[in-house]
Coordinates of C-alpha atoms in Angstrom, one line a residue:
M1 CA 94.4 102.4 106.3
D2 CA 97.7 100.5 105.2
K3 CA 100.7 100.5 107.5
Y4 CA 104.4 100.3 107.0
G5 CA 107.0 100.5 109.5
L6 CA 110.8 100.1 110.5
I7 CA 112.3 97.6 113.1
G8 CA 115.6 98.1 114.9
Y9 CA 117.1 99.2 117.8
P10 CA 117.6 102.0 118.4
L11 CA 115.4 103.7 116.2
G12 CA 116.4 107.6 116.9
H13 CA 118.2 108.3 113.9
S14 CA 115.6 106.7 111.4
F15 CA 115.2 108.6 108.0
S16 CA 112.6 106.3 106.7
I17 CA 109.4 107.6 108.9
S18 CA 109.7 111.1 107.6
Y19 CA 110.5 110.1 104.1
F20 CA 107.5 107.6 103.8
N21 CA 104.7 109.7 105.7
Q22 CA 105.7 112.6 103.6
K23 CA 105.4 110.5 100.4
F24 CA 102.0 109.4 101.6
Q25 CA 100.9 112.6 102.1
D26 CA 102.2 114.3 99.0
E27 CA 100.7 111.3 96.8
N28 CA 97.5 111.0 98.8
I29 CA 98.1 107.5 99.6
D30 CA 95.9 106.2 102.5
A31 CA 98.8 104.8 104.5
V32 CA 100.8 105.3 107.7
Y33 CA 104.7 104.5 108.4
E34 CA 105.7 103.8 112.0
N35 CA 108.8 103.2 113.8
F36 CA 108.8 99.7 115.7
E37 CA 111.7 99.7 118.2
I38 CA 112.4 96.3 119.4
P39 CA 115.0 95.3 121.9
D40 CA 114.7 91.6 120.5
I41 CA 114.1 90.2 117.1
D42 CA 111.9 87.8 118.8
L43 CA 109.3 90.5 119.0
L44 CA 108.9 90.7 115.2
N45 CA 106.1 88.2 115.1
E46 CA 104.3 90.3 118.1
V47 CA 104.4 93.3 115.8
V48 CA 103.1 91.7 112.6
D49 CA 100.4 89.6 114.8
S50 CA 99.3 92.9 116.6
N51 CA 99.2 95.2 113.2
P52 CA 96.8 93.1 110.8
N53 CA 97.0 96.0 108.3
L54 CA 100.9 96.0 108.1
K55 CA 102.0 95.7 104.4
G56 CA 105.6 95.9 104.6
L57 CA 108.6 96.8 106.9
N58 CA 112.3 97.9 106.6
V59 CA 114.9 96.4 108.6
T60 CA 117.5 98.4 110.3
I61 CA 120.4 97.7 112.8
P62 CA 121.2 95.1 114.3
Y63 CA 118.5 92.6 112.8
K64 CA 119.6 92.5 108.6
E65 CA 121.0 89.3 109.3
K66 CA 119.0 87.7 112.5
V67 CA 115.7 88.6 110.9
M68 CA 116.0 86.0 107.9
Q69 CA 115.4 83.0 110.2
Y70 CA 111.6 84.5 110.7
L71 CA 110.8 85.0 106.8
D72 CA 109.1 82.3 104.8
T73 CA 110.6 83.2 101.5
I74 CA 113.8 85.3 100.9
S75 CA 114.8 86.7 97.2
P76 CA 117.7 85.2 95.6
E77 CA 119.7 88.2 96.0
A78 CA 119.2 88.8 99.5
R79 CA 120.1 85.2 100.2
S80 CA 123.6 85.5 98.4
I81 CA 124.0 88.8 100.2
G82 CA 123.0 87.2 103.7
A83 CA 121.1 90.1 104.9
V84 CA 117.6 91.4 104.5
N85 CA 116.5 94.9 104.8
V86 CA 112.8 95.0 103.2
I87 CA 110.1 92.5 104.3
R88 CA 106.9 92.2 102.3
I89 CA 103.9 91.0 104.0
T90 CA 100.9 89.6 102.3
H91 CA 97.6 88.1 104.0
D92 CA 95.9 85.1 102.4
G93 CA 92.8 84.2 104.7
S94 CA 94.2 83.2 108.0
S95 CA 97.9 82.8 106.9
T96 CA 100.3 85.5 106.9
K97 CA 103.9 85.4 104.7
L98 CA 106.7 87.2 105.0
K99 CA 109.4 87.8 102.3
G100 CA 112.7 89.1 102.6
Y101 CA 114.5 91.5 100.1
N102 CA 117.8 93.6 100.2
S103 CA 117.4 97.5 99.1
D104 CA 120.9 98.3 100.2
V105 CA 122.5 97.1 97.4
I106 CA 120.4 98.6 94.8
G107 CA 120.7 102.0 96.4
F108 CA 124.6 101.6 97.0
T109 CA 125.3 100.5 93.6
Q110 CA 123.1 103.2 91.7
S111 CA 124.8 105.9 94.0
I112 CA 128.3 105.1 93.7
E113 CA 128.5 103.7 90.1
P114 CA 128.9 107.5 88.6
M115 CA 131.9 107.9 91.0
L116 CA 133.9 104.9 89.7
D117 CA 136.4 105.3 86.9
K118 CA 137.2 101.7 85.7
K119 CA 140.7 102.6 84.9
W120 CA 141.5 103.8 88.5
H121 CA 139.0 101.9 91.0
K122 CA 139.9 98.5 90.8
K123 CA 139.9 97.5 94.7
A124 CA 137.8 98.5 97.7
L125 CA 138.1 98.5 101.4
I126 CA 134.8 98.0 103.4
L127 CA 134.9 99.2 106.8
G128 CA 132.8 97.1 109.2
T129 CA 131.5 93.6 109.1
G130 CA 127.8 93.8 109.8
G131 CA 124.6 93.3 107.7
A132 CA 125.1 96.6 105.6
S133 CA 128.7 95.6 104.7
K134 CA 127.6 92.1 103.1
A135 CA 125.5 94.3 100.5
I136 CA 128.3 97.0 100.0
D137 CA 130.6 93.8 99.2
Y138 CA 128.2 92.2 97.1
G139 CA 127.5 95.7 95.1
L140 CA 131.1 96.4 94.6
R141 CA 132.2 93.0 93.4
N142 CA 129.1 93.0 91.0
L143 CA 130.7 96.6 89.5
G144 CA 134.0 94.7 88.9
L145 CA 136.0 95.7 92.3
E146 CA 138.0 93.4 94.5
T147 CA 137.0 93.7 98.1
V148 CA 138.5 93.5 101.8
F149 CA 136.6 93.6 104.8
V150 CA 138.2 95.9 107.6
S151 CA 137.7 95.2 111.4
R152 CA 138.8 96.3 114.7
Y153 CA 139.0 92.7 115.8
E154 CA 141.1 89.7 114.6
R155 CA 138.5 87.9 112.2
P156 CA 138.8 85.4 109.5
D157 CA 139.1 87.4 106.0
T158 CA 139.5 90.8 107.3
I159 CA 142.3 93.2 107.8
Q160 CA 142.7 95.5 111.1
Y161 CA 143.3 99.4 110.8
D162 CA 146.6 99.6 112.1
K163 CA 147.5 97.3 108.8
I164 CA 146.3 99.7 106.6
T165 CA 149.4 101.5 105.2
P166 CA 149.7 104.6 103.0
E167 CA 150.5 101.6 100.2
V168 CA 147.4 99.8 101.0
I169 CA 145.2 103.1 100.6
K170 CA 147.1 103.6 97.1
E171 CA 146.2 100.2 96.0
Y172 CA 142.7 100.0 97.6
N173 CA 141.4 103.7 96.7
V174 CA 137.8 102.9 97.2
V175 CA 136.8 103.2 101.0
V176 CA 133.3 102.6 102.1
N177 CA 132.3 103.0 105.8
C178 CA 129.7 100.8 107.1
T179 CA 130.2 101.7 110.6
P180 CA 128.3 103.9 112.9
V181 CA 131.8 105.8 113.7
G182 CA 131.3 109.4 113.3
M183 CA 127.4 109.5 113.1
Y184 CA 125.6 112.1 115.2
P185 CA 126.1 112.7 118.0
K186 CA 129.4 111.5 118.4
T187 CA 130.7 113.4 115.2
E188 CA 134.2 114.0 116.5
E189 CA 134.8 110.3 115.7
Y190 CA 136.5 108.9 112.6
P191 CA 137.9 105.8 111.2
L192 CA 141.9 105.5 111.8
L193 CA 143.2 105.5 108.2
P194 CA 146.5 107.1 106.7
Y195 CA 144.3 110.1 105.2
E196 CA 147.6 111.8 104.0
A197 CA 147.9 108.7 101.4
M198 CA 144.5 109.7 99.5
D199 CA 144.3 112.0 96.2
S200 CA 141.9 113.1 93.8
H201 CA 141.8 109.1 92.6
T202 CA 140.6 108.2 96.1
I203 CA 136.5 107.6 96.9
L204 CA 135.4 108.0 100.4
Y205 CA 131.9 107.0 100.6
D206 CA 130.2 107.4 104.1
L207 CA 126.8 105.3 104.7
I208 CA 126.0 107.9 107.3
Y209 CA 124.1 110.8 106.3
N210 CA 123.9 112.5 109.9
P211 CA 126.1 114.8 109.8
D212 CA 126.1 115.6 106.1
E213 CA 129.8 115.8 106.0
T214 CA 131.2 113.3 108.6
L215 CA 135.1 113.8 110.0
F216 CA 135.9 110.7 107.3
M217 CA 134.6 112.6 104.5
K218 CA 136.3 116.2 105.7
R219 CA 139.6 114.4 106.2
G220 CA 139.6 112.6 102.9
A221 CA 138.5 115.7 101.2
Q222 CA 141.5 117.8 102.4
Y223 CA 143.8 115.7 100.5
G224 CA 141.6 115.9 97.2
A225 CA 139.6 112.8 97.8
Q226 CA 136.0 112.4 96.1
V227 CA 133.8 112.0 99.0
K228 CA 129.8 111.3 99.3
N229 CA 127.5 110.6 102.0
G230 CA 124.7 108.0 102.4
L231 CA 121.4 110.1 101.6
E232 CA 121.3 109.6 98.1
M233 CA 121.6 105.9 98.3
L234 CA 119.0 105.9 101.2
L235 CA 116.6 107.7 98.9
L236 CA 117.3 105.2 96.5
Q237 CA 116.7 102.2 98.9
A238 CA 113.3 103.9 99.8
F239 CA 112.2 103.7 96.1
A240 CA 113.2 100.2 95.8
S241 CA 111.5 99.4 99.1
W242 CA 108.3 100.6 97.9
E243 CA 108.7 98.7 94.6
F244 CA 109.1 95.3 96.7
W245 CA 106.3 96.0 98.8
H246 CA 104.4 96.1 95.7
E247 CA 105.6 93.6 93.6
K248 CA 103.1 91.6 91.2

Protein backbone atom coordinates (compact mmCIF):
# COMPACT_ATOMS: atom_id res chain seq x y z
CA MET A 1 0.00 0.00 0.00
CA ASP A 2 1.35 3.42 -0.99
CA LYS A 3 1.71 6.02 1.72
CA TYR A 4 1.53 9.82 1.64
CA GLY A 5 1.73 12.26 4.49
CA LEU A 6 2.23 15.67 6.01
CA ILE A 7 5.23 16.99 7.93
CA GLY A 8 5.03 20.03 10.19
CA TYR A 9 4.78 21.05 13.82
CA PRO A 10 2.20 21.19 15.28
CA LEU A 11 -0.36 19.44 13.08
CA GLY A 12 -3.59 19.71 15.08
CA HIS A 13 -5.24 21.87 12.39
CA SER A 14 -4.36 19.66 9.40
CA PHE A 15 -6.85 19.53 6.53
CA SER A 16 -4.85 17.19 4.30
CA ILE A 17 -5.23 13.94 6.24
CA SER A 18 -9.04 13.89 6.06
CA TYR A 19 -9.10 15.13 2.45
CA PHE A 20 -6.69 12.54 1.07
CA ASN A 21 -7.98 9.55 3.04
CA GLN A 22 -11.51 10.39 1.87
CA LYS A 23 -10.21 10.64 -1.72
CA PHE A 24 -8.51 7.23 -1.43
CA GLN A 25 -11.70 5.67 -0.09
CA ASP A 26 -13.98 7.29 -2.69
CA GLU A 27 -11.73 6.40 -5.63
CA ASN A 28 -10.67 2.92 -4.42
CA ILE A 29 -7.00 3.95 -4.30
CA ASP A 30 -4.88 1.53 -2.29
CA ALA A 31 -3.12 4.18 -0.22
CA VAL A 32 -3.11 5.88 3.16
CA TYR A 33 -2.26 9.41 4.31
CA GLU A 34 -0.60 10.00 7.69
CA ASN A 35 0.50 12.98 9.75
CA PHE A 36 4.19 13.07 10.71
CA GLU A 37 4.43 15.66 13.47
CA ILE A 38 8.17 16.28 13.76
CA PRO A 39 9.59 18.83 16.22
CA ASP A 40 12.75 19.23 14.10
CA ILE A 41 13.22 19.18 10.31
CA ASP A 42 16.33 16.99 10.81
CA LEU A 43 13.85 14.14 11.44
CA LEU A 44 12.70 14.21 7.79
CA ASN A 45 15.26 11.59 6.76
CA GLU A 46 14.09 9.31 9.57
CA VAL A 47 10.48 9.62 8.34
CA VAL A 48 11.53 8.73 4.77
CA ASP A 49 13.83 5.87 5.83
CA SER A 50 11.29 4.26 8.15
CA ASN A 51 8.47 4.41 5.56
CA PRO A 52 9.78 2.69 2.41
CA ASN A 53 6.34 2.88 0.75
CA LEU A 54 6.16 6.67 1.18
CA LYS A 55 5.52 8.28 -2.22
CA GLY A 56 4.86 11.89 -1.31
CA LEU A 57 4.69 14.49 1.42
CA ASN A 58 3.05 17.82 1.99
CA VAL A 59 5.00 20.35 4.05
CA THR A 60 3.48 22.90 6.40
CA ILE A 61 4.52 25.39 9.08
CA PRO A 62 7.33 25.84 10.05
CA TYR A 63 9.32 23.84 7.46
CA LYS A 64 8.46 25.20 3.99
CA GLU A 65 11.81 27.00 3.72
CA LYS A 66 14.00 24.82 5.93
CA VAL A 67 13.08 21.63 4.05
CA MET A 68 14.75 22.80 0.83
CA GLN A 69 18.27 21.89 1.95
CA TYR A 70 17.21 18.22 2.34
CA LEU A 71 15.95 17.81 -1.24
CA ASP A 72 17.79 16.37 -4.25
CA THR A 73 16.00 18.59 -6.77
CA ILE A 74 13.60 21.53 -6.62
CA SER A 75 11.23 22.74 -9.34
CA PRO A 76 12.20 26.09 -10.88
CA GLU A 77 9.00 27.71 -9.56
CA ALA A 78 9.56 26.50 -5.98
CA ARG A 79 13.16 27.69 -6.17
CA SER A 80 12.04 31.15 -7.35
CA ILE A 81 9.50 31.33 -4.54
CA GLY A 82 11.99 30.10 -1.94
CA ALA A 83 9.59 27.65 -0.33
CA VAL A 84 8.47 24.04 -0.85
CA ASN A 85 5.22 22.48 0.32
CA VAL A 86 5.10 19.29 -1.77
CA ILE A 87 7.75 16.56 -1.96
CA ARG A 88 7.72 13.73 -4.46
CA ILE A 89 9.64 10.64 -3.29
CA THR A 90 10.95 8.14 -5.85
CA HIS A 91 12.84 4.92 -5.20
CA ASP A 92 15.32 3.64 -7.74
CA GLY A 93 16.97 0.49 -6.45
CA SER A 94 18.77 1.43 -3.25
CA SER A 95 18.60 5.20 -3.81
CA THR A 96 15.75 7.49 -2.75
CA LYS A 97 15.25 10.87 -4.41
CA LEU A 98 13.26 13.81 -3.04
CA LYS A 99 11.97 16.54 -5.35
CA GLY A 100 10.34 19.71 -4.06
CA TYR A 101 7.46 21.70 -5.56
CA ASN A 102 5.15 24.53 -4.49
CA SER A 103 1.40 24.07 -4.79
CA ASP A 104 0.57 27.11 -2.61
CA VAL A 105 1.03 29.46 -5.53
CA ILE A 106 -1.21 27.37 -7.82
CA GLY A 107 -4.02 27.09 -5.27
CA PHE A 108 -3.86 30.75 -4.33
CA THR A 109 -3.71 32.29 -7.81
CA GLN A 110 -6.55 30.11 -9.12
CA SER A 111 -8.64 31.04 -6.07
CA ILE A 112 -8.10 34.82 -5.97
CA GLU A 113 -7.94 35.58 -9.70
CA PRO A 114 -11.75 35.65 -10.24
CA MET A 115 -12.02 38.31 -7.50
CA LEU A 116 -9.55 40.71 -9.11
CA ASP A 117 -10.50 43.63 -11.35
CA LYS A 118 -7.50 45.10 -13.17
CA LYS A 119 -9.11 48.54 -13.08
CA TRP A 120 -9.22 48.60 -9.26
CA HIS A 121 -6.75 46.07 -7.95
CA LYS A 122 -3.15 47.07 -8.60
CA LYS A 123 -1.41 46.80 -5.21
CA ALA A 124 -1.52 44.29 -2.36
CA LEU A 125 -0.45 44.00 1.26
CA ILE A 126 0.82 40.60 2.38
CA LEU A 127 0.48 40.09 6.14
CA GLY A 128 3.37 37.91 7.35
CA THR A 129 6.82 36.99 6.06
CA GLY A 130 6.94 33.16 6.33
CA GLY A 131 7.04 30.43 3.68
CA ALA A 132 3.39 30.81 2.64
CA SER A 133 3.77 34.57 2.18
CA LYS A 134 6.56 34.00 -0.35
CA ALA A 135 4.24 31.93 -2.55
CA ILE A 136 1.47 34.53 -2.19
CA ASP A 137 3.90 37.28 -3.22
CA TYR A 138 5.01 35.25 -6.26
CA GLY A 139 1.39 34.59 -7.23
CA LEU A 140 0.22 38.18 -6.86
CA ARG A 141 3.16 39.54 -8.84
CA ASN A 142 2.43 36.98 -11.58
CA LEU A 143 -1.12 38.36 -11.65
CA GLY A 144 0.30 41.85 -12.21
CA LEU A 145 0.02 43.37 -8.73
CA GLU A 146 2.64 45.31 -6.79
CA THR A 147 3.19 43.85 -3.32
CA VAL A 148 4.42 44.94 0.10
CA PHE A 149 5.06 42.64 3.07
CA VAL A 150 3.69 43.65 6.48
CA SER A 151 5.55 42.54 9.61
CA ARG A 152 5.21 43.14 13.34
CA TYR A 153 8.96 43.69 13.44
CA GLU A 154 11.35 46.09 11.75
CA ARG A 155 12.65 44.07 8.79
CA PRO A 156 14.13 45.05 5.43
CA ASP A 157 11.54 45.56 2.67
CA THR A 158 8.55 45.43 5.02
CA ILE A 159 6.21 47.94 6.60
CA GLN A 160 4.84 47.66 10.12
CA TYR A 161 1.19 47.53 11.13
CA ASP A 162 1.27 50.93 12.81
CA LYS A 163 2.32 52.50 9.49
CA ILE A 164 -0.79 51.24 7.67
CA THR A 165 -2.98 54.33 7.42
CA PRO A 166 -6.42 54.63 5.80
CA GLU A 167 -4.60 56.08 2.76
CA VAL A 168 -2.43 52.95 2.49
CA ILE A 169 -5.54 50.72 2.62
CA LYS A 170 -7.14 52.76 -0.20
CA GLU A 171 -4.03 52.29 -2.35
CA TYR A 172 -3.21 48.70 -1.37
CA ASN A 173 -6.77 47.41 -1.49
CA VAL A 174 -5.94 43.70 -1.74
CA VAL A 175 -4.91 42.33 1.67
CA VAL A 176 -3.86 38.71 2.16
CA ASN A 177 -3.43 37.31 5.67
CA CYS A 178 -0.61 34.74 5.71
CA THR A 179 -0.29 34.74 9.53
CA PRO A 180 -2.02 32.41 12.03
CA VAL A 181 -3.70 35.43 13.69
CA GLY A 182 -7.38 34.59 14.14
CA MET A 183 -7.00 30.84 13.66
CA TYR A 184 -8.85 28.44 15.94
CA PRO A 185 -8.70 28.36 18.95
CA LYS A 186 -7.64 32.05 19.14
CA THR A 187 -10.57 33.22 17.05
CA GLU A 188 -10.93 36.53 18.94
CA GLU A 189 -7.68 37.84 17.43
CA TYR A 190 -7.37 39.81 14.20
CA PRO A 191 -4.70 41.85 12.37
CA LEU A 192 -4.72 45.52 13.47
CA LEU A 193 -5.69 47.47 10.35
CA PRO A 194 -7.84 50.55 9.61
CA TYR A 195 -10.88 48.50 8.55
CA GLU A 196 -13.06 51.65 8.43
CA ALA A 197 -11.11 52.72 5.30
CA MET A 198 -12.28 49.64 3.39
CA ASP A 199 -15.08 49.54 0.83
CA SER A 200 -16.50 47.38 -1.96
CA HIS A 201 -13.20 47.62 -3.89
CA THR A 202 -11.26 46.07 -0.98
CA ILE A 203 -10.43 42.35 -1.09
CA LEU A 204 -9.53 40.56 2.14
CA TYR A 205 -8.22 37.05 1.56
CA ASP A 206 -7.43 34.91 4.62
CA LEU A 207 -5.35 31.75 4.23
CA ILE A 208 -7.03 30.52 7.45
CA TYR A 209 -10.02 28.18 6.96
CA ASN A 210 -10.84 27.40 10.61
CA PRO A 211 -13.02 29.27 11.51
CA ASP A 212 -14.85 29.73 8.19
CA GLU A 213 -15.08 33.46 8.79
CA THR A 214 -12.29 35.06 10.80
CA LEU A 215 -12.61 38.42 12.55
CA PHE A 216 -10.29 39.82 9.84
CA MET A 217 -12.94 38.86 7.27
CA LYS A 218 -15.92 39.95 9.42
CA ARG A 219 -14.50 43.39 10.17
CA GLY A 220 -13.76 44.02 6.49
CA ALA A 221 -17.18 42.76 5.39
CA GLN A 222 -18.82 45.29 7.74
CA TYR A 223 -17.45 48.02 5.48
CA GLY A 224 -18.36 46.25 2.23
CA ALA A 225 -15.06 44.45 1.52
CA GLN A 226 -15.07 41.24 -0.54
CA VAL A 227 -13.79 38.43 1.67
CA LYS A 228 -12.65 34.84 1.13
CA ASN A 229 -11.08 32.17 3.32
CA GLY A 230 -8.41 29.63 2.41
CA LEU A 231 -10.54 26.52 1.94
CA GLU A 232 -10.79 26.68 -1.86
CA MET A 233 -7.04 27.34 -2.03
CA LEU A 234 -6.46 24.20 0.05
CA LEU A 235 -8.59 22.07 -2.26
CA LEU A 236 -6.83 23.42 -5.37
CA GLN A 237 -3.48 22.85 -3.64
CA ALA A 238 -4.41 19.27 -2.86
CA PHE A 239 -5.28 18.64 -6.54
CA ALA A 240 -1.88 20.08 -7.50
CA SER A 241 -0.07 17.93 -4.89
CA TRP A 242 -1.57 14.79 -6.39
CA GLU A 243 -0.46 15.89 -9.87
CA PHE A 244 3.10 16.55 -8.67
CA TRP A 245 3.30 13.16 -6.94
CA HIS A 246 2.30 11.44 -10.17
CA GLU A 247 4.18 13.60 -12.64
CA LYS A 248 5.49 11.61 -15.58
